Amino acid sequence: RKEVEQDPGPFNVPEGATVAFNCTYSNSASQSFFWYRQDCRKEPKLLMSVYSSGNEDGRFTAQLNRASQYISLLIRDSKLSDSATYLCVVSHTGTASKLTFGTGTRLQVTL
Amino acid sequence: EADIYQTPRYLVIGTGKKITLECSQTMGHDKMYWYQQDPGMELHLIHYSYGVNSTEKGDLSSESTVSRIRTEHFPLTLESARPSHTSQYLCASSGVSGRAGEQYFGPGTRLTVT
């Protein structure tokens, strides 16, 4: 079983739609959580951290449920430029600098 | 934009050749990392370094080796390339600047071993 599990998609949504991705992690020692974005054939880039209380950054909202060990990302008012693969990422207690990446969920926003 | 560079960007090489993938960053970051990523798959950490003269193997076993003689430079070497080494290799760095959990990635090297 992979340590970080994501639905690979693709999620095909029209512009303006709201889309949500979930991710589950298996290591209860996971301490910090992030969403990265990776465009096709490009390097990953940090999109946002995920805090226990939930956090928002513009059209993006991230939530963490430690009891159920899952993380979510909600994108409102999808733009064509949101098309990318969204990577769920965790780090563990004592290894704060080492990240474990999920396979990613591919999003395709269409006209 | 992050100042982390990788060369070459693309490399096609024959089996048995020795290769070195270069990675440099100008941000003064103490931590650097090498990941391997196959198409449609997750990134796997193969090596990391927390500072000069510090290197550790990552979660994915790799036949490659690394060195960290200077803060800004973290080259990866394969002594004898094999077709199973065909993959994309991504270098990253992190430091006290930037957001928590943020690793800055280079553009990657796409390696093909024939």
PDB file of C-alpha atoms in Angstrom:
ATOM      1  CA  ARG A   1       0.000   0.000   0.000  1.00  0.00           C
ATOM      2  CA  LYS A   2       1.346   3.433  -0.903  1.00  0.00           C
ATOM      3  CA  GLU A   3       1.978   5.829   1.940  1.00  0.00           C
ATOM      4  CA  VAL A   4       0.070   8.616   0.200  1.00  0.00           C
ATOM      5  CA  GLU A   5      -2.914   7.639  -1.961  1.00  0.00           C
ATOM      6  CA  GLN A   6      -4.652   9.819  -4.495  1.00  0.00           C
ATOM      7  CA  ASP A   7      -7.216   9.211  -7.201  1.00  0.00           C
ATOM      8  CA  PRO A   8      -5.144   9.713 -10.373  1.00  0.00           C
ATOM      9  CA  GLY A   9      -8.117  11.099 -12.320  1.00  0.00           C
ATOM     10  CA  PRO A  10      -8.269  12.732 -14.746  1.00  0.00           C
ATOM     11  CA  PHE A  11     -10.928  15.086 -13.489  1.00  0.00           C
ATOM     12  CA  ASN A  12     -12.409  16.853 -16.505  1.00  0.00           C
ATOM     13  CA  VAL A  13     -14.380  19.937 -15.458  1.00  0.00           C
ATOM     14  CA  PRO A  14     -15.736  22.995 -17.274  1.00  0.00           C
ATOM     15  CA  GLU A  15     -14.412  26.436 -16.554  1.00  0.00           C
ATOM     16  CA  GLY A  16     -16.075  27.942 -13.507  1.00  0.00           C
ATOM     17  CA  ALA A  17     -16.764  24.608 -11.850  1.00  0.00           C
ATOM     18  CA  THR A  18     -15.833  23.679  -8.319  1.00  0.00           C
ATOM     19  CA  VAL A  19     -13.716  20.551  -7.977  1.00  0.00           C
ATOM     20  CA  ALA A  20     -12.427  18.696  -4.936  1.00  0.00           C
ATOM     21  CA  PHE A  21      -9.590  16.222  -4.547  1.00  0.00           C
ATOM     22  CA  ASN A  22      -8.979  13.937  -1.627  1.00  0.00           C
ATOM     23  CA  CYS A  23      -5.843  12.234  -0.447  1.00  0.00           C
ATOM     24  CA  THR A  24      -5.264   9.670   2.289  1.00  0.00           C
ATOM     25  CA  TYR A  25      -2.060   8.957   4.149  1.00  0.00           C
ATOM     26  CA  SER A  26      -1.170   5.840   6.066  1.00  0.00           C
ATOM     27  CA  ASN A  27       1.553   6.971   8.466  1.00  0.00           C
ATOM     28  CA  SER A  28       0.019   8.338  11.652  1.00  0.00           C
ATOM     29  CA  ALA A  29       3.367  10.016  12.422  1.00  0.00           C
ATOM     30  CA  SER A  30       2.829  12.349   9.488  1.00  0.00           C
ATOM     31  CA  GLN A  31       3.238  15.833  10.786  1.00  0.00           C
ATOM     32  CA  SER A  32       2.991  18.330   7.974  1.00  0.00           C
ATOM     33  CA  PHE A  33       0.891  18.347   4.845  1.00  0.00           C
ATOM     34  CA  PHE A  34       1.076  20.183   1.561  1.00  0.00           C
ATOM     35  CA  TRP A  35      -0.375  20.427  -1.898  1.00  0.00           C
ATOM     36  CA  TYR A  36       2.073  20.836  -4.755  1.00  0.00           C
ATOM     37  CA  ARG A  37       1.195  21.510  -8.358  1.00  0.00           C
ATOM     38  CA  GLN A  38       3.011  19.942 -11.297  1.00  0.00           C
ATOM     39  CA  ASP A  39       2.380  21.048 -14.854  1.00  0.00           C
ATOM     40  CA  CYS A  40       2.932  18.573 -17.669  1.00  0.00           C
ATOM     41  CA  ARG A  41       6.648  17.783 -18.035  1.00  0.00           C
ATOM     42  CA  LYS A  42       7.549  20.496 -15.514  1.00  0.00           C
ATOM     43  CA  GLU A  43       8.878  20.513 -11.982  1.00  0.00           C
ATOM     44  CA  PRO A  44       6.560  20.492  -8.927  1.00  0.00           C
ATOM     45  CA  LYS A  45       5.858  23.756  -7.131  1.00  0.00           C
ATOM     46  CA  LEU A  46       4.346  24.320  -3.699  1.00  0.00           C
ATOM     47  CA  LEU A  47       0.701  25.373  -3.966  1.00  0.00           C
ATOM     48  CA  MET A  48      -0.158  25.594  -0.278  1.00  0.00           C
ATOM     49  CA  SER A  49       0.379  24.090   3.141  1.00  0.00           C
ATOM     50  CA  VAL A  50      -2.503  22.338   4.888  1.00  0.00           C
ATOM     51  CA  TYR A  51      -3.312  23.294   8.455  1.00  0.00           C
ATOM     52  CA  SER A  52      -5.498  21.456  10.948  1.00  0.00           C
ATOM     53  CA  SER A  53      -7.944  24.315  11.084  1.00  0.00           C
ATOM     54  CA  GLY A  54      -8.262  24.436   7.305  1.00  0.00           C
ATOM     55  CA  ASN A  55      -6.897  27.249   5.227  1.00  0.00           C
ATOM     56  CA  GLU A  56      -7.742  29.237   2.166  1.00  0.00           C
ATOM     57  CA  ASP A  57      -5.644  30.907  -0.502  1.00  0.00           C
ATOM     58  CA  GLY A  58      -7.823  32.705  -2.998  1.00  0.00           C
ATOM     59  CA  ARG A  59      -9.877  30.101  -4.872  1.00  0.00           C
ATOM     60  CA  PHE A  60      -8.095  27.224  -3.133  1.00  0.00           C
ATOM     61  CA  THR A  61      -9.164  25.698   0.183  1.00  0.00           C
ATOM     62  CA  ALA A  62      -7.270  22.924   1.950  1.00  0.00           C
ATOM     63  CA  GLN A  63      -8.584  20.788   4.791  1.00  0.00           C
ATOM     64  CA  LEU A  64      -6.966  18.211   7.043  1.00  0.00           C
ATOM     65  CA  ASN A  65      -8.706  15.454   8.984  1.00  0.00           C
ATOM     66  CA  ARG A  66      -6.121  13.817  11.242  1.00  0.00           C
ATOM     67  CA  ALA A  67      -8.562  11.316  12.730  1.00  0.00           C
ATOM     68  CA  SER A  68      -9.394   9.892   9.312  1.00  0.00           C
ATOM     69  CA  GLN A  69      -5.956  10.636   7.887  1.00  0.00           C
ATOM     70  CA  TYR A  70      -7.123  12.465   4.827  1.00  0.00           C
ATOM     71  CA  ILE A  71      -6.448  15.792   3.199  1.00  0.00           C
ATOM     72  CA  SER A  72      -8.590  17.636   0.698  1.00  0.00           C
ATOM     73  CA  LEU A  73      -8.146  20.418  -1.804  1.00  0.00           C
ATOM     74  CA  LEU A  74     -11.095  22.422  -3.134  1.00  0.00           C
ATOM     75  CA  ILE A  75     -10.752  24.631  -6.190  1.00  0.00           C
ATOM     76  CA  ARG A  76     -13.546  27.110  -6.815  1.00  0.00           C
ATOM     77  CA  ASP A  77     -14.281  28.871 -10.097  1.00  0.00           C
ATOM     78  CA  SER A  78     -11.846  26.693 -12.055  1.00  0.00           C
ATOM     79  CA  LYS A  79      -9.696  28.389 -14.682  1.00  0.00           C
ATOM     80  CA  LEU A  80      -8.100  26.859 -17.752  1.00  0.00           C
ATOM     81  CA  SER A  81      -4.760  27.634 -16.128  1.00  0.00           C
ATOM     82  CA  ASP A  82      -5.620  25.348 -13.207  1.00  0.00           C
ATOM     83  CA  SER A  83      -5.108  22.338 -15.498  1.00  0.00           C
ATOM     84  CA  ALA A  84      -2.241  20.421 -13.931  1.00  0.00           C
ATOM     85  CA  THR A  85      -1.481  17.496 -11.658  1.00  0.00           C
ATOM     86  CA  TYR A  86      -2.017  18.159  -7.963  1.00  0.00           C
ATOM     87  CA  LEU A  87       0.338  16.297  -5.648  1.00  0.00           C
ATOM     88  CA  CYS A  88      -0.534  15.484  -2.064  1.00  0.00           C
ATOM     89  CA  VAL A  89       2.612  15.634   0.066  1.00  0.00           C
ATOM     90  CA  VAL A  90       3.355  14.717   3.687  1.00  0.00           C
ATOM     91  CA  SER A  91       6.326  14.862   5.991  1.00  0.00           C
ATOM     92  CA  HIS A  92       6.881  12.922   9.190  1.00  0.00           C
ATOM     93  CA  THR A  93       7.779  13.756  12.756  1.00  0.00           C
ATOM     94  CA  GLY A  94      11.534  14.091  13.051  1.00  0.00           C
ATOM     95  CA  THR A  95      12.077  14.289   9.315  1.00  0.00           C
ATOM     96  CA  ALA A  96      10.541  17.650   8.716  1.00  0.00           C
ATOM     97  CA  SER A  97      12.631  18.299   5.668  1.00  0.00           C
ATOM     98  CA  LYS A  98      11.864  15.025   3.886  1.00  0.00           C
ATOM     99  CA  LEU A  99       8.695  14.907   1.826  1.00  0.00           C
ATOM    100  CA  THR A 100       6.654  11.921   0.647  1.00  0.00           C
ATOM    101  CA  PHE A 101       4.712  12.561  -2.534  1.00  0.00           C
ATOM    102  CA  GLY A 102       1.492  11.032  -3.793  1.00  0.00           C
ATOM    103  CA  THR A 103       1.131  10.059  -7.429  1.00  0.00           C
ATOM    104  CA  GLY A 104      -1.023  13.108  -8.065  1.00  0.00           C
ATOM    105  CA  THR A 105      -4.503  13.851  -9.352  1.00  0.00           C
ATOM    106  CA  ARG A 106      -4.726  15.215 -12.853  1.00  0.00           C
ATOM    107  CA  LEU A 107      -7.134  18.071 -13.483  1.00  0.00           C
ATOM    108  CA  GLN A 108      -8.199  19.185 -16.945  1.00  0.00           C
ATOM    109  CA  VAL A 109     -10.318  22.331 -17.098  1.00  0.00           C
ATOM    110  CA  THR A 110     -12.136  22.811 -20.395  1.00  0.00           C
ATOM    111  CA  LEU A 111     -14.065  25.614 -22.073  1.00  0.00           C
TER     112      LEU A 111
ATOM    113  CA  GLU B   1      11.447  32.197  -9.459  1.00  0.00           C
ATOM    114  CA  ALA B   2      13.707  29.679  -7.760  1.00  0.00           C
ATOM    115  CA  ASP B   3      17.366  29.743  -8.670  1.00  0.00           C
ATOM    116  CA  ILE B   4      18.100  26.058  -9.054  1.00  0.00           C
ATOM    117  CA  TYR B   5      19.649  24.675 -12.185  1.00  0.00           C
ATOM    118  CA  GLN B   6      20.136  21.253 -13.660  1.00  0.00           C
ATOM    119  CA  THR B   7      22.272  20.155 -16.561  1.00  0.00           C
ATOM    120  CA  PRO B   8      21.903  18.532 -18.926  1.00  0.00           C
ATOM    121  CA  ARG B   9      18.161  18.845 -19.463  1.00  0.00           C
ATOM    122  CA  TYR B  10      18.113  15.817 -21.742  1.00  0.00           C
ATOM    123  CA  LEU B  11      20.651  13.019 -22.023  1.00  0.00           C
ATOM    124  CA  VAL B  12      20.645   9.942 -24.230  1.00  0.00           C
ATOM    125  CA  ILE B  13      23.542   7.642 -23.490  1.00  0.00           C
ATOM    126  CA  GLY B  14      24.607   4.075 -24.083  1.00  0.00           C
ATOM    127  CA  THR B  15      24.723   1.281 -21.535  1.00  0.00           C
ATOM    128  CA  GLY B  16      27.833   1.132 -19.401  1.00  0.00           C
ATOM    129  CA  LYS B  17      28.734   4.819 -19.623  1.00  0.00           C
ATOM    130  CA  LYS B  18      29.484   6.894 -16.547  1.00  0.00           C
ATOM    131  CA  ILE B  19      27.303   9.958 -16.194  1.00  0.00           C
ATOM    132  CA  THR B  20      27.074  12.895 -13.831  1.00  0.00           C
ATOM    133  CA  LEU B  21      23.930  14.970 -13.503  1.00  0.00           C
ATOM    134  CA  GLU B  22      24.650  18.456 -12.278  1.00  0.00           C
ATOM    135  CA  CYS B  23      22.543  20.475  -9.838  1.00  0.00           C
ATOM    136  CA  SER B  24      23.322  23.924  -8.533  1.00  0.00           C
ATOM    137  CA  GLN B  25      21.385  26.447  -6.481  1.00  0.00           C
ATOM    138  CA  THR B  26      22.199  30.056  -5.705  1.00  0.00           C
ATOM    139  CA  MET B  27      19.828  30.505  -2.759  1.00  0.00           C
ATOM    140  CA  GLY B  28      22.303  29.401  -0.092  1.00  0.00           C
ATOM    141  CA  HIS B  29      20.001  26.543   0.909  1.00  0.00           C
ATOM    142  CA  ASP B  30      21.543  24.013   3.252  1.00  0.00           C
ATOM    143  CA  LYS B  31      19.279  21.102   2.263  1.00  0.00           C
ATOM    144  CA  MET B  32      19.316  19.506  -1.161  1.00  0.00           C
ATOM    145  CA  TYR B  33      17.546  16.477  -2.599  1.00  0.00           C
ATOM    146  CA  TRP B  34      17.465  14.194  -5.622  1.00  0.00           C
ATOM    147  CA  TYR B  35      14.218  12.605  -6.745  1.00  0.00           C
ATOM    148  CA  GLN B  36      13.446  10.111  -9.474  1.00  0.00           C
ATOM    149  CA  GLN B  37      10.116  10.303 -11.292  1.00  0.00           C
ATOM    150  CA  ASP B  38       8.783   7.993 -14.001  1.00  0.00           C
ATOM    151  CA  PRO B  39       5.898   9.199 -16.221  1.00  0.00           C
ATOM    152  CA  GLY B  40       2.606   9.268 -14.340  1.00  0.00           C
ATOM    153  CA  MET B  41       4.257   8.111 -11.154  1.00  0.00           C
ATOM    154  CA  GLU B  42       5.131   9.750  -7.863  1.00  0.00           C
ATOM    155  CA  LEU B  43       8.454  11.325  -7.013  1.00  0.00           C
ATOM    156  CA  HIS B  44      10.787   9.038  -5.102  1.00  0.00           C
ATOM    157  CA  LEU B  45      13.550  10.469  -2.921  1.00  0.00           C
ATOM    158  CA  ILE B  46      16.855   8.810  -3.803  1.00  0.00           C
ATOM    159  CA  HIS B  47      19.404  11.034  -2.007  1.00  0.00           C
ATOM    160  CA  TYR B  48      19.444  14.029   0.278  1.00  0.00           C
ATOM    161  CA  SER B  49      21.911  16.269   2.021  1.00  0.00           C
ATOM    162  CA  TYR B  50      21.501  18.508   5.034  1.00  0.00           C
ATOM    163  CA  GLY B  51      24.748  20.361   4.431  1.00  0.00           C
ATOM    164  CA  VAL B  52      28.311  20.193   3.177  1.00  0.00           C
ATOM    165  CA  ASN B  53      29.856  16.726   3.553  1.00  0.00           C
ATOM    166  CA  SER B  54      26.481  15.303   4.617  1.00  0.00           C
ATOM    167  CA  THR B  55      24.703  12.862   2.306  1.00  0.00           C
ATOM    168  CA  GLU B  56      22.084  10.191   2.965  1.00  0.00           C
ATOM    169  CA  LYS B  57      20.271   7.637   0.887  1.00  0.00           C
ATOM    170  CA  GLY B  58      16.591   8.233   0.357  1.00  0.00           C
ATOM    171  CA  ASP B  59      13.575   5.985   0.456  1.00  0.00           C
ATOM    172  CA  LEU B  60      14.116   4.465  -2.993  1.00  0.00           C
ATOM    173  CA  SER B  61      17.200   2.342  -3.469  1.00  0.00           C
ATOM    174  CA  SER B  62      19.392   3.732  -6.185  1.00  0.00           C
ATOM    175  CA  GLU B  63      22.695   2.715  -7.717  1.00  0.00           C
ATOM    176  CA  SER B  64      23.664   6.354  -8.034  1.00  0.00           C
ATOM    177  CA  THR B  65      25.959   8.265  -5.678  1.00  0.00           C
ATOM    178  CA  VAL B  66      26.068  11.920  -4.676  1.00  0.00           C
ATOM    179  CA  SER B  67      28.530  14.348  -3.156  1.00  0.00           C
ATOM    180  CA  ARG B  68      28.174  17.687  -1.375  1.00  0.00           C
ATOM    181  CA  ILE B  69      31.507  19.426  -1.313  1.00  0.00           C
ATOM    182  CA  ARG B  70      30.045  22.908  -1.741  1.00  0.00           C
ATOM    183  CA  THR B  71      26.766  24.263  -0.423  1.00  0.00           C
ATOM    184  CA  GLU B  72      25.517  25.220  -3.849  1.00  0.00           C
ATOM    185  CA  HIS B  73      26.434  22.052  -5.731  1.00  0.00           C
ATOM    186  CA  PHE B  74      24.923  18.545  -5.436  1.00  0.00           C
ATOM    187  CA  PRO B  75      25.915  16.322  -8.375  1.00  0.00           C
ATOM    188  CA  LEU B  76      24.561  12.814  -8.909  1.00  0.00           C
ATOM    189  CA  THR B  77      26.723  10.148 -10.552  1.00  0.00           C
ATOM    190  CA  LEU B  78      25.923   6.820 -12.159  1.00  0.00           C
ATOM    191  CA  GLU B  79      29.110   4.786 -12.622  1.00  0.00           C
ATOM    192  CA  SER B  80      27.626   2.466 -15.238  1.00  0.00           C
ATOM    193  CA  ALA B  81      24.326   3.459 -16.805  1.00  0.00           C
ATOM    194  CA  ARG B  82      21.728   0.794 -17.581  1.00  0.00           C
ATOM    195  CA  PRO B  83      18.366   0.956 -19.382  1.00  0.00           C
ATOM    196  CA  SER B  84      16.639   0.581 -15.980  1.00  0.00           C
ATOM    197  CA  HIS B  85      18.080   3.996 -15.064  1.00  0.00           C
ATOM    198  CA  THR B  86      15.958   5.651 -17.741  1.00  0.00           C
ATOM    199  CA  SER B  87      13.838   8.187 -15.875  1.00  0.00           C
ATOM    200  CA  GLN B  88      13.484  11.852 -14.980  1.00  0.00           C
ATOM    201  CA  TYR B  89      15.784  13.085 -12.218  1.00  0.00           C
ATOM    202  CA  LEU B  90      14.705  16.144 -10.267  1.00  0.00           C
ATOM    203  CA  CYS B  91      16.930  18.108  -7.922  1.00  0.00           C
ATOM    204  CA  ALA B  92      15.460  20.266  -5.155  1.00  0.00           C
ATOM    205  CA  SER B  93      16.625  22.453  -2.310  1.00  0.00           C
ATOM    206  CA  SER B  94      15.163  23.996   0.799  1.00  0.00           C
ATOM    207  CA  GLY B  95      16.350  26.350   3.481  1.00  0.00           C
ATOM    208  CA  VAL B  96      15.261  28.738   6.189  1.00  0.00           C
ATOM    209  CA  SER B  97      13.866  31.120   3.609  1.00  0.00           C
ATOM    210  CA  GLY B  98      10.635  30.244   1.882  1.00  0.00           C
ATOM    211  CA  ARG B  99       7.493  28.691   3.296  1.00  0.00           C
ATOM    212  CA  ALA B 100       7.584  25.666   5.607  1.00  0.00           C
ATOM    213  CA  GLY B 101       7.690  22.472   3.564  1.00  0.00           C
ATOM    214  CA  GLU B 102       8.672  24.319   0.440  1.00  0.00           C
ATOM    215  CA  GLN B 103      11.220  22.643  -1.721  1.00  0.00           C
ATOM    216  CA  TYR B 104      12.355  24.417  -4.840  1.00  0.00           C
ATOM    217  CA  PHE B 105      12.804  22.122  -7.799  1.00  0.00           C
ATOM    218  CA  GLY B 106      15.071  22.370 -10.782  1.00  0.00           C
ATOM    219  CA  PRO B 107      13.697  21.703 -14.280  1.00  0.00           C
ATOM    220  CA  GLY B 108      14.887  18.099 -14.212  1.00  0.00           C
ATOM    221  CA  THR B 109      17.107  15.915 -16.374  1.00  0.00           C
ATOM    222  CA  ARG B 110      15.425  13.383 -18.643  1.00  0.00           C
ATOM    223  CA  LEU B 111      17.800  10.461 -18.915  1.00  0.00           C
ATOM    224  CA  THR B 112      17.470   7.745 -21.540  1.00  0.00           C
ATOM    225  CA  VAL B 113      19.888   4.828 -21.480  1.00  0.00           C
ATOM    226  CA  THR B 114      19.943   2.774 -24.657  1.00  0.00           C
TER     227      THR B 114
END
